[in-house]
Amino acid sequence: MKLSRCFTALAAAAALTAACASAQAREYSVSTVLSDAFPWGQAAQKWADLVNERSEGRITLRVYPNAQLVTGDQTKEFSAMRSGLIDMAVGSTINWSPQVPELNLFSLPFLMNDNADLDAITQGEAGKLAFAAIEKRGIVPLAWGENGFRQLSNSAKPVRAPADLKGLKIRVVGSPLFQDTFTALGANPTQMSWADAKPALTTGAVDGQENPLSVFDVARIDQAGQKYLTQWNYMADPLIFAVNQRIWKELPEADRELLAQAARDAGEWEVALSREAEVKRLADIRERGVELIELNDAERQAFVDATRSVHEKWAPRIGKELMEAAQSAIAQP
């Protein structure tokens, strides 16, 4: 009987220790490429604020902006999270595509026309397949955010046709697909980190760049001699709220749901914020003396035709099932 009581006491103590451990405050790192001066950074901070509030301070998400956890090399973020050097992230499909080829779907030039096409992909079967591809590689995706459609700026001339890009040095991110796209358009794509991009634009080492309006606006790229901005919506860059798989498995079910719901809420908030701000951003950019070029249907189609070879090359790497799901989503009325 005494032995039985001893085991009972030990079991109770173990249960109490486990309960105390689960109730202990925990802190996790969250990587993001841009600070909270941009919608991207604001998405990460909103997630952190919601988690802190809903866990009553028990769970802290500490946001590390400017890709500082990977010394500024944003393309290493996914690998660092997978290895456990980063706990969580609000990351870009562009930056994660070297490790998750399926995410190149979103970088295909002129696949999507507008936000309706983007939403049809992310919120449907294609979005589920993209999340499955991420999870297969050791990361648990929770929700979508948005970095916006990417537009083209340069210091040389208005760009209305592929011929206008011939010979222009355009800064691009570290993705082979971007190299292929701008090569197909006759430009001279130059890969460099964002930290190096603005100085290169200022000195004229490169002629132009492509980024969402929020980046052009907040980073004041017009001050780097970028006098012409072509609104061509050539690709979108969704953001993904995600967690290292090992950490996810260690969390109690209730905390998993708290993190996931907070990510979904932060994502929806940030998407709405980003889209609502675009009209004012355009007005502000125009007031600063930037010439805005809006393409008509025929002009945009010329860019579509010029980049068909890029689709043909990259579609097999993305995968037939995902490509078909995305194309079907866009085709729906």
GROMACS .gro file of C-alpha atoms in nm:
model
  333
    1MET     CA    1   0.000   0.000   0.000
    2LYS     CA    2   0.282   0.235   0.086
    3LEU     CA    3   0.447   0.162  -0.249
    4SER     CA    4   0.118   0.229  -0.425
    5ARG     CA    5   0.077   0.558  -0.243
    6CYS     CA    6   0.433   0.648  -0.340
    7PHE     CA    7   0.367   0.587  -0.708
    8THR     CA    8   0.043   0.784  -0.681
    9ALA     CA    9   0.228   1.077  -0.525
   10LEU     CA   10   0.497   1.064  -0.793
   11ALA     CA   11   0.236   1.061  -1.068
   12ALA     CA   12   0.059   1.358  -0.913
   13ALA     CA   13   0.387   1.547  -0.886
   14ALA     CA   14   0.469   1.472  -1.250
   15ALA     CA   15   0.125   1.591  -1.360
   16LEU     CA   16   0.166   1.909  -1.159
   17THR     CA   17   0.510   1.971  -1.309
   18ALA     CA   18   0.370   1.924  -1.660
   19ALA     CA   19   0.081   2.157  -1.586
   20CYS     CA   20   0.317   2.422  -1.453
   21ALA     CA   21   0.544   2.386  -1.754
   22SER     CA   22   0.253   2.433  -1.994
   23ALA     CA   23   0.149   2.742  -1.805
   24GLN     CA   24   0.496   2.895  -1.808
   25ALA     CA   25   0.559   3.201  -2.020
   26ARG     CA   26   0.724   3.122  -2.352
   27GLU     CA   27   0.897   3.346  -2.604
   28TYR     CA   28   0.950   3.272  -2.973
   29SER     CA   29   1.138   3.454  -3.247
   30VAL     CA   30   0.950   3.576  -3.555
   31SER     CA   31   1.151   3.669  -3.863
   32THR     CA   32   1.034   3.918  -4.122
   33VAL     CA   33   1.212   4.100  -4.402
   34LEU     CA   34   1.065   4.448  -4.361
   35SER     CA   35   1.005   4.661  -4.051
   36ASP     CA   36   0.670   4.782  -3.924
   37ALA     CA   37   0.705   5.091  -4.142
   38PHE     CA   38   0.570   4.857  -4.413
   39PRO     CA   39   0.250   4.647  -4.417
   40TRP     CA   40   0.468   4.333  -4.415
   41GLY     CA   41   0.630   4.425  -4.085
   42GLN     CA   42   0.296   4.543  -3.949
   43ALA     CA   43   0.152   4.197  -4.021
   44ALA     CA   44   0.417   4.032  -3.805
   45GLN     CA   45   0.366   4.281  -3.523
   46LYS     CA   46  -0.013   4.242  -3.539
   47TRP     CA   47   0.031   3.865  -3.502
   48ALA     CA   48   0.257   3.918  -3.202
   49ASP     CA   49   0.014   4.163  -3.041
   50LEU     CA   50  -0.286   3.933  -3.087
   51VAL     CA   51  -0.100   3.632  -2.945
   52ASN     CA   52   0.018   3.831  -2.644
   53GLU     CA   53  -0.331   3.963  -2.578
   54ARG     CA   54  -0.514   3.633  -2.623
   55SER     CA   55  -0.263   3.433  -2.418
   56GLU     CA   56  -0.271   3.703  -2.147
   57GLY     CA   57   0.104   3.749  -2.180
   58ARG     CA   58   0.187   3.380  -2.154
   59ILE     CA   59   0.315   3.359  -2.513
   60THR     CA   60   0.545   3.628  -2.654
   61LEU     CA   61   0.634   3.654  -3.021
   62ARG     CA   62   0.941   3.873  -3.057
   63VAL     CA   63   0.962   4.018  -3.408
   64TYR     CA   64   1.304   4.051  -3.571
   65PRO     CA   65   1.266   4.270  -3.884
   66ASN     CA   66   1.502   4.336  -4.174
   67ALA     CA   67   1.597   3.966  -4.201
   68GLN     CA   68   1.841   4.024  -3.916
   69LEU     CA   69   1.821   3.661  -3.800
   70VAL     CA   70   1.978   3.559  -4.133
   71THR     CA   71   2.218   3.855  -4.154
   72GLY     CA   72   2.009   4.021  -4.423
   73ASP     CA   73   1.996   3.725  -4.664
   74GLN     CA   74   1.621   3.683  -4.692
   75THR     CA   75   1.646   3.376  -4.917
   76LYS     CA   76   1.794   3.182  -4.621
   77GLU     CA   77   1.497   3.249  -4.394
   78PHE     CA   78   1.308   2.929  -4.477
   79SER     CA   79   1.613   2.708  -4.423
   80ALA     CA   80   1.689   2.881  -4.094
   81MET     CA   81   1.334   2.825  -3.972
   82ARG     CA   82   1.338   2.463  -4.082
   83SER     CA   83   1.663   2.401  -3.892
   84GLY     CA   84   1.527   2.568  -3.579
   85LEU     CA   85   1.742   2.883  -3.584
   86ILE     CA   86   1.417   3.077  -3.633
   87ASP     CA   87   1.098   2.975  -3.453
   88MET     CA   88   0.838   3.146  -3.671
   89ALA     CA   89   0.818   3.386  -3.964
   90VAL     CA   90   0.595   3.599  -4.179
   91GLY     CA   91   0.770   3.522  -4.503
   92SER     CA   92   0.749   3.582  -4.874
   93THR     CA   93   0.669   3.322  -5.138
   94ILE     CA   94   0.953   3.470  -5.343
   95ASN     CA   95   1.211   3.427  -5.070
   96TRP     CA   96   1.096   3.076  -4.982
   97SER     CA   97   1.073   2.951  -5.341
   98PRO     CA   98   1.438   2.830  -5.358
   99GLN     CA   99   1.347   2.569  -5.095
  100VAL     CA  100   0.982   2.523  -5.198
  101PRO     CA  101   0.972   2.522  -5.582
  102GLU     CA  102   0.592   2.510  -5.584
  103LEU     CA  103   0.585   2.868  -5.453
  104ASN     CA  104   0.727   2.986  -5.785
  105LEU     CA  105   0.364   2.972  -5.895
  106PHE     CA  106   0.315   3.323  -5.759
  107SER     CA  107   0.623   3.455  -5.941
  108LEU     CA  108   0.508   3.341  -6.285
  109PRO     CA  109   0.481   3.661  -6.491
  110PHE     CA  110   0.130   3.777  -6.577
  111LEU     CA  111  -0.044   3.467  -6.438
  112MET     CA  112  -0.282   3.686  -6.237
  113ASN     CA  113  -0.453   4.008  -6.338
  114ASP     CA  114  -0.576   4.142  -6.005
  115ASN     CA  115  -0.664   4.077  -5.642
  116ALA     CA  116  -0.963   3.865  -5.738
  117ASP     CA  117  -0.731   3.621  -5.920
  118LEU     CA  118  -0.488   3.618  -5.627
  119ASP     CA  119  -0.766   3.548  -5.376
  120ALA     CA  120  -0.907   3.272  -5.594
  121ILE     CA  121  -0.570   3.098  -5.581
  122THR     CA  122  -0.476   3.145  -5.216
  123GLN     CA  123  -0.822   3.074  -5.076
  124GLY     CA  124  -0.894   2.769  -5.292
  125GLU     CA  125  -0.749   2.431  -5.376
  126ALA     CA  126  -0.428   2.582  -5.512
  127GLY     CA  127  -0.366   2.754  -5.180
  128LYS     CA  128  -0.411   2.424  -4.996
  129LEU     CA  129  -0.164   2.253  -5.228
  130ALA     CA  130   0.090   2.532  -5.174
  131PHE     CA  131   0.053   2.495  -4.796
  132ALA     CA  132   0.095   2.118  -4.827
  133ALA     CA  133   0.421   2.169  -5.017
  134ILE     CA  134   0.550   2.393  -4.736
  135GLU     CA  135   0.449   2.149  -4.462
  136LYS     CA  136   0.618   1.863  -4.646
  137ARG     CA  137   0.945   2.050  -4.596
  138GLY     CA  138   0.924   2.087  -4.220
  139ILE     CA  139   0.734   2.413  -4.177
  140VAL     CA  140   0.371   2.452  -4.067
  141PRO     CA  141   0.192   2.730  -4.264
  142LEU     CA  142  -0.094   2.897  -4.078
  143ALA     CA  143  -0.231   3.184  -4.282
  144TRP     CA  144  -0.188   3.414  -4.583
  145GLY     CA  145  -0.086   3.778  -4.582
  146GLU     CA  146   0.009   4.007  -4.867
  147ASN     CA  147   0.301   4.207  -4.997
  148GLY     CA  148   0.107   4.322  -5.301
  149PHE     CA  149   0.143   4.312  -5.679
  150ARG     CA  150   0.488   4.416  -5.796
  151GLN     CA  151   0.528   4.715  -6.026
  152LEU     CA  152   0.822   4.834  -6.234
  153SER     CA  153   1.015   5.158  -6.191
  154ASN     CA  154   1.317   5.301  -6.371
  155SER     CA  155   1.516   5.618  -6.419
  156ALA     CA  156   1.544   5.616  -6.798
  157LYS     CA  157   1.205   5.627  -6.973
  158PRO     CA  158   0.838   5.524  -6.963
  159VAL     CA  159   0.801   5.150  -7.014
  160ARG     CA  160   0.493   5.054  -7.215
  161ALA     CA  161   0.625   4.766  -7.423
  162PRO     CA  162   0.888   4.491  -7.392
  163ALA     CA  163   1.106   4.685  -7.636
  164ASP     CA  164   1.127   4.969  -7.383
  165LEU     CA  165   1.308   4.737  -7.142
  166LYS     CA  166   1.582   4.641  -7.384
  167GLY     CA  167   1.922   4.683  -7.222
  168LEU     CA  168   1.792   4.835  -6.897
  169LYS     CA  169   1.963   4.705  -6.584
  170ILE     CA  170   1.685   4.596  -6.351
  171ARG     CA  171   1.753   4.492  -5.992
  172VAL     CA  172   1.582   4.162  -5.914
  173VAL     CA  173   1.565   3.934  -5.610
  174GLY     CA  174   1.768   3.615  -5.584
  175SER     CA  175   1.541   3.387  -5.784
  176PRO     CA  176   1.628   3.229  -6.120
  177LEU     CA  177   1.268   3.278  -6.233
  178PHE     CA  178   1.312   3.656  -6.209
  179GLN     CA  179   1.629   3.632  -6.412
  180ASP     CA  180   1.440   3.438  -6.680
  181THR     CA  181   1.147   3.681  -6.682
  182PHE     CA  182   1.350   3.996  -6.735
  183THR     CA  183   1.583   3.828  -6.980
  184ALA     CA  184   1.278   3.727  -7.185
  185LEU     CA  185   1.169   4.091  -7.179
  186GLY     CA  186   1.505   4.208  -7.314
  187ALA     CA  187   1.629   4.366  -6.990
  188ASN     CA  188   1.957   4.303  -6.811
  189PRO     CA  189   1.847   4.155  -6.474
  190THR     CA  190   2.090   4.222  -6.190
  191GLN     CA  191   2.050   4.020  -5.872
  192MET     CA  192   2.117   4.196  -5.541
  193SER     CA  193   1.978   4.215  -5.189
  194TRP     CA  194   1.735   4.490  -5.099
  195ALA     CA  195   1.998   4.641  -4.869
  196ASP     CA  196   2.219   4.700  -5.174
  197ALA     CA  197   1.942   4.800  -5.412
  198LYS     CA  198   1.870   5.161  -5.315
  199PRO     CA  199   2.238   5.267  -5.318
  200ALA     CA  200   2.274   5.101  -5.659
  201LEU     CA  201   1.971   5.290  -5.789
  202THR     CA  202   2.100   5.616  -5.647
  203THR     CA  203   2.440   5.584  -5.816
  204GLY     CA  204   2.293   5.458  -6.143
  205ALA     CA  205   2.460   5.118  -6.115
  206VAL     CA  206   2.116   4.981  -6.202
  207ASP     CA  207   1.840   5.160  -6.392
  208GLY     CA  208   1.533   5.018  -6.227
  209GLN     CA  209   1.367   4.776  -5.989
  210GLU     CA  210   1.038   4.596  -5.930
  211ASN     CA  211   0.851   4.603  -5.599
  212PRO     CA  212   0.503   4.657  -5.453
  213LEU     CA  213   0.374   5.013  -5.425
  214SER     CA  214   0.414   5.002  -5.047
  215VAL     CA  215   0.789   4.949  -5.081
  216PHE     CA  216   0.825   5.216  -5.351
  217ASP     CA  217   0.629   5.461  -5.135
  218VAL     CA  218   0.767   5.400  -4.785
  219ALA     CA  219   1.128   5.350  -4.898
  220ARG     CA  220   1.101   5.668  -5.111
  221ILE     CA  221   1.249   5.502  -5.416
  222ASP     CA  222   1.161   5.815  -5.611
  223GLN     CA  223   1.452   5.978  -5.427
  224ALA     CA  224   1.683   5.728  -5.596
  225GLY     CA  225   1.609   5.872  -5.939
  226GLN     CA  226   1.316   5.644  -6.018
  227LYS     CA  227   1.108   5.884  -6.226
  228TYR     CA  228   0.888   5.635  -6.413
  229LEU     CA  229   0.656   5.376  -6.259
  230THR     CA  230   0.474   5.123  -6.475
  231GLN     CA  231   0.166   4.965  -6.315
  232TRP     CA  232   0.169   4.625  -6.478
  233ASN     CA  233   0.072   4.384  -6.195
  234TYR     CA  234   0.313   4.133  -6.343
  235MET     CA  235   0.315   3.912  -6.032
  236ALA     CA  236   0.194   3.907  -5.672
  237ASP     CA  237   0.386   3.824  -5.357
  238PRO     CA  238   0.166   3.663  -5.090
  239LEU     CA  239   0.302   3.640  -4.738
  240ILE     CA  240   0.281   3.328  -4.523
  241PHE     CA  241   0.256   3.306  -4.144
  242ALA     CA  242   0.440   2.990  -4.042
  243VAL     CA  243   0.594   2.793  -3.754
  244ASN     CA  244   0.884   2.550  -3.723
  245GLN     CA  245   0.735   2.198  -3.722
  246ARG     CA  246   0.915   2.079  -3.407
  247ILE     CA  247   0.789   2.375  -3.207
  248TRP     CA  248   0.440   2.323  -3.343
  249LYS     CA  249   0.434   1.961  -3.228
  250GLU     CA  250   0.548   2.058  -2.879
  251LEU     CA  251   0.267   2.310  -2.832
  252PRO     CA  252  -0.057   2.215  -2.654
  253GLU     CA  253  -0.353   2.195  -2.889
  254ALA     CA  254  -0.512   2.506  -2.739
  255ASP     CA  255  -0.196   2.710  -2.806
  256ARG     CA  256  -0.179   2.583  -3.162
  257GLU     CA  257  -0.531   2.706  -3.225
  258LEU     CA  258  -0.453   3.038  -3.057
  259LEU     CA  259  -0.148   3.094  -3.279
  260ALA     CA  260  -0.330   2.985  -3.594
  261GLN     CA  261  -0.639   3.199  -3.534
  262ALA     CA  262  -0.425   3.500  -3.446
  263ALA     CA  263  -0.229   3.447  -3.770
  264ARG     CA  264  -0.550   3.427  -3.974
  265ASP     CA  265  -0.686   3.742  -3.812
  266ALA     CA  266  -0.357   3.929  -3.855
  267GLY     CA  267  -0.341   3.820  -4.219
  268GLU     CA  268  -0.692   3.938  -4.299
  269TRP     CA  269  -0.625   4.268  -4.122
  270GLU     CA  270  -0.301   4.325  -4.310
  271VAL     CA  271  -0.445   4.236  -4.653
  272ALA     CA  272  -0.727   4.487  -4.604
  273LEU     CA  273  -0.484   4.750  -4.477
  274SER     CA  274  -0.249   4.701  -4.771
  275ARG     CA  275  -0.519   4.720  -5.035
  276GLU     CA  276  -0.701   5.016  -4.887
  277ALA     CA  277  -0.379   5.218  -4.878
  278GLU     CA  278  -0.298   5.180  -5.248
  279VAL     CA  279  -0.512   5.467  -5.382
  280LYS     CA  280  -0.346   5.716  -5.148
  281ARG     CA  281  -0.003   5.571  -5.221
  282LEU     CA  282  -0.053   5.627  -5.592
  283ALA     CA  283  -0.166   5.984  -5.533
  284ASP     CA  284   0.134   6.054  -5.310
  285ILE     CA  285   0.376   5.901  -5.559
  286ARG     CA  286   0.229   6.110  -5.842
  287GLU     CA  287   0.252   6.426  -5.631
  288ARG     CA  288   0.624   6.360  -5.584
  289GLY     CA  289   0.674   6.398  -5.959
  290VAL     CA  290   0.680   6.032  -6.063
  291GLU     CA  291   0.523   5.958  -6.401
  292LEU     CA  292   0.271   5.675  -6.368
  293ILE     CA  293   0.224   5.452  -6.671
  294GLU     CA  294  -0.094   5.243  -6.685
  295LEU     CA  295  -0.105   4.972  -6.950
  296ASN     CA  296  -0.411   4.911  -7.164
  297ASP     CA  297  -0.517   4.555  -7.246
  298ALA     CA  298  -0.320   4.538  -7.572
  299GLU     CA  299  -0.003   4.671  -7.409
  300ARG     CA  300  -0.028   4.423  -7.124
  301GLN     CA  301  -0.088   4.139  -7.369
  302ALA     CA  302   0.244   4.217  -7.537
  303PHE     CA  303   0.420   4.146  -7.208
  304VAL     CA  304   0.217   3.826  -7.164
  305ASP     CA  305   0.322   3.705  -7.509
  306ALA     CA  306   0.687   3.793  -7.448
  307THR     CA  307   0.703   3.581  -7.131
  308ARG     CA  308   0.525   3.263  -7.247
  309SER     CA  309   0.858   3.081  -7.262
  310VAL     CA  310   0.904   3.146  -6.890
  311HIS     CA  311   0.577   2.967  -6.813
  312GLU     CA  312   0.675   2.676  -7.035
  313LYS     CA  313   1.008   2.640  -6.856
  314TRP     CA  314   0.883   2.677  -6.499
  315ALA     CA  315   0.543   2.504  -6.503
  316PRO     CA  316   0.696   2.152  -6.474
  317ARG     CA  317   0.898   2.262  -6.170
  318ILE     CA  318   0.589   2.400  -6.002
  319GLY     CA  319   0.390   2.084  -6.071
  320LYS     CA  320   0.100   1.993  -6.294
  321GLU     CA  321  -0.159   1.958  -6.015
  322LEU     CA  322  -0.084   2.298  -5.865
  323MET     CA  323  -0.070   2.471  -6.204
  324GLU     CA  324  -0.405   2.326  -6.305
  325ALA     CA  325  -0.563   2.421  -5.972
  326ALA     CA  326  -0.440   2.779  -6.006
  327GLN     CA  327  -0.552   2.814  -6.367
  328SER     CA  328  -0.892   2.666  -6.282
  329ALA     CA  329  -0.935   2.911  -5.992
  330ILE     CA  330  -0.858   3.209  -6.214
  331ALA     CA  331  -1.092   3.086  -6.487
  332GLN     CA  332  -1.391   3.070  -6.252
  333PRO     CA  333  -1.640   3.354  -6.312
   0.00000   0.00000   0.00000
